[in-house]
Amino acid sequence: MAQQGKQQLRLWLTGIVLLMSCFYSPLRAAEVDSQPCLNQGEKWRLAYYQGGDYRDYYQYLRVTAEGLMEQGWLSPKTIPSQLLSARELWDWLRVNVESDYIEFLSDGFYSADWDREYRAELREQVVGRLQKAGEINLILAMGTWAGIDIAVDKHSVPTMVISVNDPRSAGLVQDDESYRHIYVPEDPQRYERQVTLFHDLIRFETLGVAFEDSFEGRSYASIETIERLAEERNFQVISCHTQSDIADQIQAEQSVIDCFNELAEQVDAIYVTVQGGINNHTTPVLVDIANQHSIPTFSQYGHDEVKLGYLMSLSQVEGFRDEGRLLSHTAGKILNGGEPASLMNVSAEADRITLNLKTAEQIGLYLDAEMLAAADQLYWQIEQP
């Protein structure tokens, strides 16, 4: 009787494990939920790949982890504010956060450190590991470099591409069946809406754009969209080439400052693009250059930079929080068997206009009642980082 009881208990425990497990076989989005589950009785093995350190990568990893905590995939724990990089956060999550479902691999954090030669070597190493069954169950590809390197058809591991400015121009939006394991969120008209709004309000004849003249740099800046709009709307684009994705941060920052000084003498307005040399160190300098020359500026990045002195932007006021919930929900669906490419991956950024009134005053720009009424958020001062 005792032996029979043990067998019944073993069968019951096996049933519970199977009940709480999800077998990864791609399902359409409507067929899956995002509830925590095991990988056939084992934890899901997560990895991460980035081109190098960038301010948003830490934020995206943080809000995704917090979303997974909210959904029960990870035990709730407050993430320390002193963590500064995605690598530090990954190590902290691996050591300090308990989970019955997910393992942050100790050897699963990869960064090319903005070194193009090392990038080629690292890409082959990571793709080779992804080709080994069971080594990695889900990988986060953070940024355009990572998306280009990891969102490929050489492996079939579910891949979430995150924090890519213009995935379509980077070649990351694929309809081919061999890319069904790739999830890429996209807002196709985001930068068209930004530049169109900027031109509607300022009516500039020459638009300055500083960007790195590389495949990735042109994608970050959405240059194809800007050039098309310039032709349609009859304004001229004045370009200045920077260095963005390089290991020498000081050099990247100085290249942007040099370009702003050059553009300020030639253009009516500047579209401030996302790149490695624009950050809390350089933004006050860039704002001073533009404002001293009475040049209206539009932040591609969003309202956080308007707070620091760029004239305006069109972005999500809520910031990363909502995106983190979406990304964690998507990760849950993928681990429940959802086919990454079939999940909802087209988003439309809320059209929320942000203006800095102090900047408008400094550059002598008159904001009429209609423009002020259209703004969703106003900053009355130029804040320091």
mmCIF file of N, CA and C in Angstrom, residues 117-239:
data_model
loop_
_atom_site.group_PDB
_atom_site.id
_atom_site.type_symbol
_atom_site.label_atom_id
_atom_site.label_comp_id
_atom_site.label_asym_id
_atom_site.label_seq_id
_atom_site.Cartn_x
_atom_site.Cartn_y
_atom_site.Cartn_z
ATOM 1 N N GLU A 117 35.134 45.251 -34.929
ATOM 2 C CA GLU A 117 35.884 44.015 -35.155
ATOM 3 C C GLU A 117 35.458 42.941 -34.157
ATOM 4 N N TYR A 118 35.357 43.315 -32.895
ATOM 5 C CA TYR A 118 34.922 42.350 -31.881
ATOM 6 C C TYR A 118 33.479 41.930 -32.128
ATOM 7 N N ARG A 119 32.691 42.852 -32.654
ATOM 8 C CA ARG A 119 31.286 42.556 -32.948
ATOM 9 C C ARG A 119 31.160 41.353 -33.880
ATOM 10 N N ALA A 120 31.968 41.311 -34.930
ATOM 11 C CA ALA A 120 31.897 40.204 -35.885
ATOM 12 C C ALA A 120 32.218 38.879 -35.209
ATOM 13 N N GLU A 121 33.220 38.889 -34.346
ATOM 14 C CA GLU A 121 33.601 37.679 -33.614
ATOM 15 C C GLU A 121 32.504 37.259 -32.640
ATOM 16 N N LEU A 122 31.966 38.233 -31.912
ATOM 17 C CA LEU A 122 30.938 37.933 -30.914
ATOM 18 C C LEU A 122 29.662 37.422 -31.571
ATOM 19 N N ARG A 123 29.296 38.017 -32.692
ATOM 20 C CA ARG A 123 28.094 37.591 -33.406
ATOM 21 C C ARG A 123 28.164 36.105 -33.753
ATOM 22 N N GLU A 124 29.294 35.668 -34.270
ATOM 23 C CA GLU A 124 29.440 34.256 -34.634
ATOM 24 C C GLU A 124 29.366 33.370 -33.397
ATOM 25 N N GLN A 125 29.946 33.839 -32.311
ATOM 26 C CA GLN A 125 29.927 33.073 -31.063
ATOM 27 C C GLN A 125 28.506 32.895 -30.545
ATOM 28 N N VAL A 126 27.739 33.985 -30.529
ATOM 29 C CA VAL A 126 26.383 33.927 -29.978
ATOM 30 C C VAL A 126 25.458 33.135 -30.893
ATOM 31 N N VAL A 127 25.529 33.367 -32.194
ATOM 32 C CA VAL A 127 24.686 32.616 -33.124
ATOM 33 C C VAL A 127 25.010 31.132 -33.040
ATOM 34 N N GLY A 128 26.293 30.799 -32.888
ATOM 35 C CA GLY A 128 26.673 29.401 -32.722
ATOM 36 C C GLY A 128 26.046 28.784 -31.488
ATOM 37 N N ARG A 129 26.010 29.539 -30.412
ATOM 38 C CA ARG A 129 25.383 29.021 -29.188
ATOM 39 C C ARG A 129 23.880 28.872 -29.366
ATOM 40 N N LEU A 130 23.263 29.816 -30.074
ATOM 41 C CA LEU A 130 21.822 29.743 -30.315
ATOM 42 C C LEU A 130 21.448 28.526 -31.157
ATOM 43 N N GLN A 131 22.383 28.033 -31.929
ATOM 44 C CA GLN A 131 22.116 26.868 -32.770
ATOM 45 C C GLN A 131 22.125 25.564 -31.983
ATOM 46 N N LYS A 132 22.611 25.602 -30.743
ATOM 47 C CA LYS A 132 22.653 24.400 -29.903
ATOM 48 C C LYS A 132 21.336 24.255 -29.151
ATOM 49 N N ALA A 133 20.677 23.145 -29.323
ATOM 50 C CA ALA A 133 19.353 22.925 -28.733
ATOM 51 C C ALA A 133 19.398 23.034 -27.214
ATOM 52 N N GLY A 134 18.475 23.838 -26.664
ATOM 53 C CA GLY A 134 18.322 23.934 -25.224
ATOM 54 C C GLY A 134 19.278 24.866 -24.528
ATOM 55 N N GLU A 135 20.263 25.424 -25.243
ATOM 56 C CA GLU A 135 21.226 26.318 -24.608
ATOM 57 C C GLU A 135 20.563 27.617 -24.160
ATOM 58 N N ILE A 136 19.772 28.207 -25.036
ATOM 59 C CA ILE A 136 19.073 29.465 -24.768
ATOM 60 C C ILE A 136 17.643 29.318 -25.271
ATOM 61 N N ASN A 137 16.675 29.730 -24.452
ATOM 62 C CA ASN A 137 15.262 29.617 -24.834
ATOM 63 C C ASN A 137 14.667 30.932 -25.325
ATOM 64 N N LEU A 138 15.251 32.051 -24.896
ATOM 65 C CA LEU A 138 14.789 33.374 -25.322
ATOM 66 C C LEU A 138 15.956 34.334 -25.201
ATOM 67 N N ILE A 139 16.180 35.144 -26.241
ATOM 68 C CA ILE A 139 17.258 36.131 -26.180
ATOM 69 C C ILE A 139 16.696 37.515 -26.466
ATOM 70 N N LEU A 140 17.133 38.488 -25.673
ATOM 71 C CA LEU A 140 16.777 39.890 -25.870
ATOM 72 C C LEU A 140 17.886 40.538 -26.688
ATOM 73 N N ALA A 141 17.544 41.034 -27.869
ATOM 74 C CA ALA A 141 18.510 41.709 -28.741
ATOM 75 C C ALA A 141 18.260 43.206 -28.623
ATOM 76 N N MET A 142 19.132 43.893 -27.890
ATOM 77 C CA MET A 142 18.883 45.281 -27.519
ATOM 78 C C MET A 142 19.609 46.241 -28.453
ATOM 79 N N GLY A 143 18.821 46.947 -29.279
ATOM 80 C CA GLY A 143 19.388 47.944 -30.163
ATOM 81 C C GLY A 143 19.561 47.458 -31.592
ATOM 82 N N THR A 144 19.905 48.400 -32.479
ATOM 83 C CA THR A 144 20.001 48.090 -33.906
ATOM 84 C C THR A 144 21.140 47.128 -34.210
ATOM 85 N N TRP A 145 22.313 47.351 -33.624
ATOM 86 C CA TRP A 145 23.414 46.400 -33.838
ATOM 87 C C TRP A 145 22.966 44.993 -33.472
ATOM 88 N N ALA A 146 22.371 44.856 -32.301
ATOM 89 C CA ALA A 146 21.960 43.532 -31.822
ATOM 90 C C ALA A 146 20.909 42.925 -32.733
ATOM 91 N N GLY A 147 19.950 43.738 -33.160
ATOM 92 C CA GLY A 147 18.920 43.229 -34.047
ATOM 93 C C GLY A 147 19.501 42.701 -35.345
ATOM 94 N N ILE A 148 20.408 43.469 -35.946
ATOM 95 C CA ILE A 148 21.034 43.047 -37.200
ATOM 96 C C ILE A 148 21.827 41.755 -37.004
ATOM 97 N N ASP A 149 22.501 41.633 -35.865
ATOM 98 C CA ASP A 149 23.369 40.478 -35.623
ATOM 99 C C ASP A 149 22.606 39.214 -35.240
ATOM 100 N N ILE A 150 21.531 39.365 -34.458
ATOM 101 C CA ILE A 150 20.887 38.206 -33.838
ATOM 102 C C ILE A 150 19.547 37.856 -34.470
ATOM 103 N N ALA A 151 18.853 38.836 -35.039
ATOM 104 C CA ALA A 151 17.548 38.554 -35.665
ATOM 105 C C ALA A 151 17.775 37.999 -37.064
ATOM 106 N N VAL A 152 18.295 36.781 -37.119
ATOM 107 C CA VAL A 152 18.690 36.156 -38.383
ATOM 108 C C VAL A 152 18.045 34.780 -38.500
ATOM 109 N N ASP A 153 18.132 34.221 -39.710
ATOM 110 C CA ASP A 153 17.524 32.910 -39.950
ATOM 111 C C ASP A 153 18.511 31.763 -39.757
ATOM 112 N N LYS A 154 19.666 32.042 -39.138
ATOM 113 C CA LYS A 154 20.653 30.993 -38.882
ATOM 114 C C LYS A 154 20.339 30.195 -37.621
ATOM 115 N N HIS A 155 19.331 30.627 -36.872
ATOM 116 C CA HIS A 155 18.896 29.899 -35.679
ATOM 117 C C HIS A 155 17.392 30.045 -35.564
ATOM 118 N N SER A 156 16.793 29.335 -34.618
ATOM 119 C CA SER A 156 15.332 29.388 -34.455
ATOM 120 C C SER A 156 14.915 29.746 -33.037
ATOM 121 N N VAL A 157 15.844 30.262 -32.231
ATOM 122 C CA VAL A 157 15.527 30.637 -30.852
ATOM 123 C C VAL A 157 14.688 31.914 -30.858
ATOM 124 N N PRO A 158 13.569 31.940 -30.120
ATOM 125 C CA PRO A 158 12.766 33.164 -30.041
ATOM 126 C C PRO A 158 13.627 34.367 -29.653
ATOM 127 N N THR A 159 13.497 35.439 -30.429
ATOM 128 C CA THR A 159 14.337 36.626 -30.270
ATOM 129 C C THR A 159 13.461 37.864 -30.204
ATOM 130 N N MET A 160 13.622 38.641 -29.135
ATOM 131 C CA MET A 160 12.900 39.897 -28.997
ATOM 132 C C MET A 160 13.851 41.052 -29.294
ATOM 133 N N VAL A 161 13.590 41.765 -30.381
ATOM 134 C CA VAL A 161 14.405 42.922 -30.757
ATOM 135 C C VAL A 161 13.789 44.163 -30.118
ATOM 136 N N ILE A 162 14.578 44.871 -29.324
ATOM 137 C CA ILE A 162 14.074 45.971 -28.502
ATOM 138 C C ILE A 162 14.932 47.214 -28.739
ATOM 139 N N SER A 163 14.307 48.399 -28.619
ATOM 140 C CA SER A 163 15.005 49.678 -28.692
ATOM 141 C C SER A 163 15.702 49.879 -30.035
ATOM 142 N N VAL A 164 14.920 49.757 -31.100
ATOM 143 C CA VAL A 164 15.422 50.021 -32.449
ATOM 144 C C VAL A 164 14.614 51.176 -33.021
ATOM 145 N N ASN A 165 15.287 52.236 -33.424
ATOM 146 C CA ASN A 165 14.593 53.431 -33.902
ATOM 147 C C ASN A 165 13.737 53.171 -35.127
ATOM 148 N N ASP A 166 14.342 52.568 -36.130
ATOM 149 C CA ASP A 166 13.656 52.394 -37.412
ATOM 150 C C ASP A 166 13.937 50.985 -37.926
ATOM 151 N N PRO A 167 13.248 49.979 -37.381
ATOM 152 C CA PRO A 167 13.568 48.588 -37.739
ATOM 153 C C PRO A 167 13.391 48.271 -39.213
ATOM 154 N N ARG A 168 12.482 48.954 -39.875
ATOM 155 C CA ARG A 168 12.251 48.651 -41.292
ATOM 156 C C ARG A 168 13.454 49.084 -42.141
ATOM 157 N N SER A 169 13.969 50.288 -41.889
ATOM 158 C CA SER A 169 15.126 50.739 -42.669
ATOM 159 C C SER A 169 16.370 49.921 -42.342
ATOM 160 N N ALA A 170 16.394 49.311 -41.146
ATOM 161 C CA ALA A 170 17.527 48.466 -40.759
ATOM 162 C C ALA A 170 17.392 47.043 -41.292
ATOM 163 N N GLY A 171 16.293 46.762 -41.992
ATOM 164 C CA GLY A 171 16.087 45.436 -42.565
ATOM 165 C C GLY A 171 15.629 44.395 -41.573
ATOM 166 N N LEU A 172 15.052 44.832 -40.456
ATOM 167 C CA LEU A 172 14.662 43.895 -39.404
ATOM 168 C C LEU A 172 13.211 43.444 -39.495
ATOM 169 N N VAL A 173 12.428 44.058 -40.353
ATOM 170 C CA VAL A 173 11.029 43.651 -40.532
ATOM 171 C C VAL A 173 10.971 42.749 -41.757
ATOM 172 N N GLN A 174 10.815 41.444 -41.509
ATOM 173 C CA GLN A 174 10.872 40.452 -42.575
ATOM 174 C C GLN A 174 9.561 39.674 -42.637
ATOM 175 N N ASP A 175 9.081 39.433 -43.846
ATOM 176 C CA ASP A 175 7.871 38.638 -44.037
ATOM 177 C C ASP A 175 8.183 37.172 -44.318
ATOM 178 N N ASP A 176 9.451 36.863 -44.500
ATOM 179 C CA ASP A 176 9.861 35.502 -44.830
ATOM 180 C C ASP A 176 9.528 34.540 -43.685
ATOM 181 N N GLU A 177 9.101 33.334 -44.012
ATOM 182 C CA GLU A 177 8.724 32.335 -43.007
ATOM 183 C C GLU A 177 9.896 31.938 -42.112
ATOM 184 N N SER A 178 11.113 32.093 -42.597
ATOM 185 C CA SER A 178 12.279 31.702 -41.804
ATOM 186 C C SER A 178 12.597 32.702 -40.696
ATOM 187 N N TYR A 179 11.797 33.780 -40.608
ATOM 188 C CA TYR A 179 12.000 34.784 -39.556
ATOM 189 C C TYR A 179 10.825 34.821 -38.581
ATOM 190 N N ARG A 180 10.063 33.757 -38.492
ATOM 191 C CA ARG A 180 8.889 33.751 -37.617
ATOM 192 C C ARG A 180 9.272 33.721 -36.135
ATOM 193 N N HIS A 181 10.530 33.439 -35.834
ATOM 194 C CA HIS A 181 10.984 33.403 -34.436
ATOM 195 C C HIS A 181 11.417 34.780 -33.941
ATOM 196 N N ILE A 182 11.236 35.808 -34.759
ATOM 197 C CA ILE A 182 11.693 37.160 -34.418
ATOM 198 C C ILE A 182 10.506 38.058 -34.075
ATOM 199 N N TYR A 183 10.603 38.747 -32.937
ATOM 200 C CA TYR A 183 9.614 39.755 -32.537
ATOM 201 C C TYR A 183 10.262 41.130 -32.657
ATOM 202 N N VAL A 184 9.648 42.017 -33.443
ATOM 203 C CA VAL A 184 10.176 43.372 -33.631
ATOM 204 C C VAL A 184 9.036 44.378 -33.503
ATOM 205 N N PRO A 185 8.967 45.141 -32.411
ATOM 206 C CA PRO A 185 7.943 46.189 -32.321
ATOM 207 C C PRO A 185 8.264 47.320 -33.286
ATOM 208 N N GLU A 186 7.234 47.889 -33.877
ATOM 209 C CA GLU A 186 7.457 48.906 -34.901
ATOM 210 C C GLU A 186 6.360 49.961 -34.860
ATOM 211 N N ASP A 187 6.762 51.206 -35.017
ATOM 212 C CA ASP A 187 5.832 52.313 -35.229
ATOM 213 C C ASP A 187 6.238 52.950 -36.551
ATOM 214 N N PRO A 188 5.688 52.481 -37.670
ATOM 215 C CA PRO A 188 6.217 52.826 -38.995
ATOM 216 C C PRO A 188 6.234 54.316 -39.315
ATOM 217 N N GLN A 189 5.260 55.069 -38.813
ATOM 218 C CA GLN A 189 5.184 56.495 -39.169
ATOM 219 C C GLN A 189 5.686 57.428 -38.068
ATOM 220 N N ARG A 190 6.362 56.896 -37.080
ATOM 221 C CA ARG A 190 6.753 57.706 -35.927
ATOM 222 C C ARG A 190 7.554 58.944 -36.334
ATOM 223 N N TYR A 191 8.620 58.759 -37.090
ATOM 224 C CA TYR A 191 9.503 59.884 -37.402
ATOM 225 C C TYR A 191 8.935 60.753 -38.507
ATOM 226 N N GLU A 192 8.102 60.185 -39.341
ATOM 227 C CA GLU A 192 7.386 61.010 -40.312
ATOM 228 C C GLU A 192 6.460 61.979 -39.588
ATOM 229 N N ARG A 193 5.781 61.510 -38.552
ATOM 230 C CA ARG A 193 4.907 62.399 -37.773
ATOM 231 C C ARG A 193 5.725 63.494 -37.095
ATOM 232 N N GLN A 194 6.884 63.132 -36.570
ATOM 233 C CA GLN A 194 7.719 64.112 -35.886
ATOM 234 C C GLN A 194 8.171 65.233 -36.831
ATOM 235 N N VAL A 195 8.772 64.854 -37.943
ATOM 236 C CA VAL A 195 9.317 65.859 -38.860
ATOM 237 C C VAL A 195 8.198 66.674 -39.497
ATOM 238 N N THR A 196 7.077 66.023 -39.789
ATOM 239 C CA THR A 196 5.931 66.737 -40.360
ATOM 240 C C THR A 196 5.415 67.795 -39.387
ATOM 241 N N LEU A 197 5.273 67.422 -38.124
ATOM 242 C CA LEU A 197 4.824 68.383 -37.111
ATOM 243 C C LEU A 197 5.809 69.542 -36.990
ATOM 244 N N PHE A 198 7.090 69.221 -36.924
ATOM 245 C CA PHE A 198 8.125 70.248 -36.786
ATOM 246 C C PHE A 198 8.047 71.245 -37.945
ATOM 247 N N HIS A 199 7.896 70.728 -39.152
ATOM 248 C CA HIS A 199 7.828 71.610 -40.324
ATOM 249 C C HIS A 199 6.528 72.406 -40.353
ATOM 250 N N ASP A 200 5.427 71.782 -39.959
ATOM 251 C CA ASP A 200 4.147 72.497 -39.921
ATOM 252 C C ASP A 200 4.211 73.695 -38.976
ATOM 253 N N LEU A 201 4.890 73.529 -37.853
ATOM 254 C CA LEU A 201 4.914 74.585 -36.841
ATOM 255 C C LEU A 201 6.001 75.629 -37.091
ATOM 256 N N ILE A 202 7.154 75.221 -37.577
ATOM 257 C CA ILE A 202 8.294 76.138 -37.706
ATOM 258 C C ILE A 202 8.464 76.663 -39.128
ATOM 259 N N ARG A 203 8.040 75.896 -40.116
ATOM 260 C CA ARG A 203 8.141 76.274 -41.538
ATOM 261 C C ARG A 203 9.584 76.595 -41.936
ATOM 262 N N PHE A 204 10.517 75.793 -41.487
ATOM 263 C CA PHE A 204 11.920 75.993 -41.833
ATOM 264 C C PHE A 204 12.149 75.682 -43.316
ATOM 265 N N GLU A 205 13.174 76.312 -43.855
ATOM 266 C CA GLU A 205 13.585 76.057 -45.239
ATOM 267 C C GLU A 205 14.809 75.154 -45.308
ATOM 268 N N THR A 206 15.616 75.178 -44.243
ATOM 269 C CA THR A 206 16.777 74.290 -44.164
ATOM 270 C C THR A 206 16.748 73.573 -42.814
ATOM 271 N N LEU A 207 16.898 72.262 -42.840
ATOM 272 C CA LEU A 207 16.866 71.448 -41.621
ATOM 273 C C LEU A 207 18.221 70.784 -41.431
ATOM 274 N N GLY A 208 18.830 71.022 -40.284
ATOM 275 C CA GLY A 208 20.110 70.398 -39.973
ATOM 276 C C GLY A 208 19.919 69.060 -39.280
ATOM 277 N N VAL A 209 20.701 68.069 -39.697
ATOM 278 C CA VAL A 209 20.646 66.740 -39.085
ATOM 279 C C VAL A 209 22.074 66.234 -38.900
ATOM 280 N N ALA A 210 22.446 65.948 -37.658
ATOM 281 C CA ALA A 210 23.760 65.377 -37.356
ATOM 282 C C ALA A 210 23.589 63.885 -37.107
ATOM 283 N N PHE A 211 24.341 63.070 -37.832
ATOM 284 C CA PHE A 211 24.205 61.617 -37.675
ATOM 285 C C PHE A 211 25.473 60.931 -38.163
ATOM 286 N N GLU A 212 25.660 59.697 -37.721
ATOM 287 C CA GLU A 212 26.783 58.896 -38.193
ATOM 288 C C GLU A 212 26.455 58.340 -39.572
ATOM 289 N N ASP A 213 27.372 58.538 -40.510
ATOM 290 C CA ASP A 213 27.129 58.093 -41.882
ATOM 291 C C ASP A 213 27.507 56.617 -42.042
ATOM 292 N N SER A 214 26.765 55.775 -41.336
ATOM 293 C CA SER A 214 26.903 54.322 -41.440
ATOM 294 C C SER A 214 25.511 53.755 -41.660
ATOM 295 N N PHE A 215 25.432 52.475 -41.977
ATOM 296 C CA PHE A 215 24.122 51.861 -42.177
ATOM 297 C C PHE A 215 23.257 52.036 -40.934
ATOM 298 N N GLU A 216 23.840 51.740 -39.760
ATOM 299 C CA GLU A 216 23.080 51.865 -38.521
ATOM 300 C C GLU A 216 22.783 53.324 -38.194
ATOM 301 N N GLY A 217 23.757 54.208 -38.422
ATOM 302 C CA GLY A 217 23.560 55.620 -38.105
ATOM 303 C C GLY A 217 22.454 56.256 -38.921
ATOM 304 N N ARG A 218 22.373 55.905 -40.190
ATOM 305 C CA ARG A 218 21.297 56.430 -41.035
ATOM 306 C C ARG A 218 19.947 55.878 -40.587
ATOM 307 N N SER A 219 19.950 54.647 -40.102
ATOM 308 C CA SER A 219 18.707 54.063 -39.593
ATOM 309 C C SER A 219 18.262 54.758 -38.314
ATOM 310 N N TYR A 220 19.213 54.997 -37.370
ATOM 311 C CA TYR A 220 18.870 55.705 -36.137
ATOM 312 C C TYR A 220 18.167 57.023 -36.452
ATOM 313 N N ALA A 221 18.732 57.764 -37.397
ATOM 314 C CA ALA A 221 18.236 59.104 -37.716
ATOM 315 C C ALA A 221 17.036 59.095 -38.650
ATOM 316 N N SER A 222 16.691 57.920 -39.164
ATOM 317 C CA SER A 222 15.586 57.797 -40.126
ATOM 318 C C SER A 222 15.784 58.741 -41.316
ATOM 319 N N ILE A 223 16.991 58.709 -41.857
ATOM 320 C CA ILE A 223 17.380 59.639 -42.915
ATOM 321 C C ILE A 223 16.526 59.477 -44.167
ATOM 322 N N GLU A 224 16.181 58.251 -44.515
ATOM 323 C CA GLU A 224 15.357 58.048 -45.715
ATOM 324 C C GLU A 224 14.029 58.790 -45.597
ATOM 325 N N THR A 225 13.419 58.732 -44.419
ATOM 326 C CA THR A 225 12.151 59.427 -44.197
ATOM 327 C C THR A 225 12.337 60.936 -44.292
ATOM 328 N N ILE A 226 13.387 61.458 -43.667
ATOM 329 C CA ILE A 226 13.637 62.902 -43.689
ATOM 330 C C ILE A 226 13.868 63.387 -45.114
ATOM 331 N N GLU A 227 14.657 62.654 -45.878
ATOM 332 C CA GLU A 227 14.941 63.069 -47.256
ATOM 333 C C GLU A 227 13.687 63.015 -48.128
ATOM 334 N N ARG A 228 12.845 62.031 -47.900
ATOM 335 C CA ARG A 228 11.587 61.960 -48.661
ATOM 336 C C ARG A 228 10.688 63.141 -48.323
ATOM 337 N N LEU A 229 10.562 63.459 -47.029
ATOM 338 C CA LEU A 229 9.729 64.588 -46.619
ATOM 339 C C LEU A 229 10.295 65.909 -47.133
ATOM 340 N N ALA A 230 11.613 66.014 -47.182
ATOM 341 C CA ALA A 230 12.239 67.238 -47.700
ATOM 342 C C ALA A 230 11.839 67.471 -49.149
ATOM 343 N N GLU A 231 11.805 66.400 -49.916
ATOM 344 C CA GLU A 231 11.405 66.525 -51.321
ATOM 345 C C GLU A 231 9.921 66.860 -51.442
ATOM 346 N N GLU A 232 9.097 66.196 -50.622
ATOM 347 C CA GLU A 232 7.652 66.428 -50.686
ATOM 348 C C GLU A 232 7.281 67.819 -50.206
ATOM 349 N N ARG A 233 7.995 68.340 -49.203
ATOM 350 C CA ARG A 233 7.621 69.599 -48.564
ATOM 351 C C ARG A 233 8.518 70.769 -48.982
ATOM 352 N N ASN A 234 9.447 70.484 -49.833
ATOM 353 C CA ASN A 234 10.281 71.542 -50.413
ATOM 354 C C ASN A 234 11.145 72.258 -49.369
ATOM 355 N N PHE A 235 11.843 71.483 -48.541
ATOM 356 C CA PHE A 235 12.882 72.067 -47.694
ATOM 357 C C PHE A 235 14.181 71.305 -47.942
ATOM 358 N N GLN A 236 15.278 71.911 -47.534
ATOM 359 C CA GLN A 236 16.607 71.343 -47.785
ATOM 360 C C GLN A 236 17.156 70.718 -46.510
ATOM 361 N N VAL A 237 17.792 69.561 -46.650
ATOM 362 C CA VAL A 237 18.440 68.900 -45.517
ATOM 363 C C VAL A 237 19.941 69.175 -45.580
ATOM 364 N N ILE A 238 20.478 69.735 -44.494
ATOM 365 C CA ILE A 238 21.918 69.953 -44.369
ATOM 366 C C ILE A 238 22.440 68.918 -43.378
ATOM 367 N N SER A 239 23.309 68.033 -43.847
ATOM 368 C CA SER A 239 23.811 66.951 -43.002
ATOM 369 C C SER A 239 25.185 67.278 -42.442
#
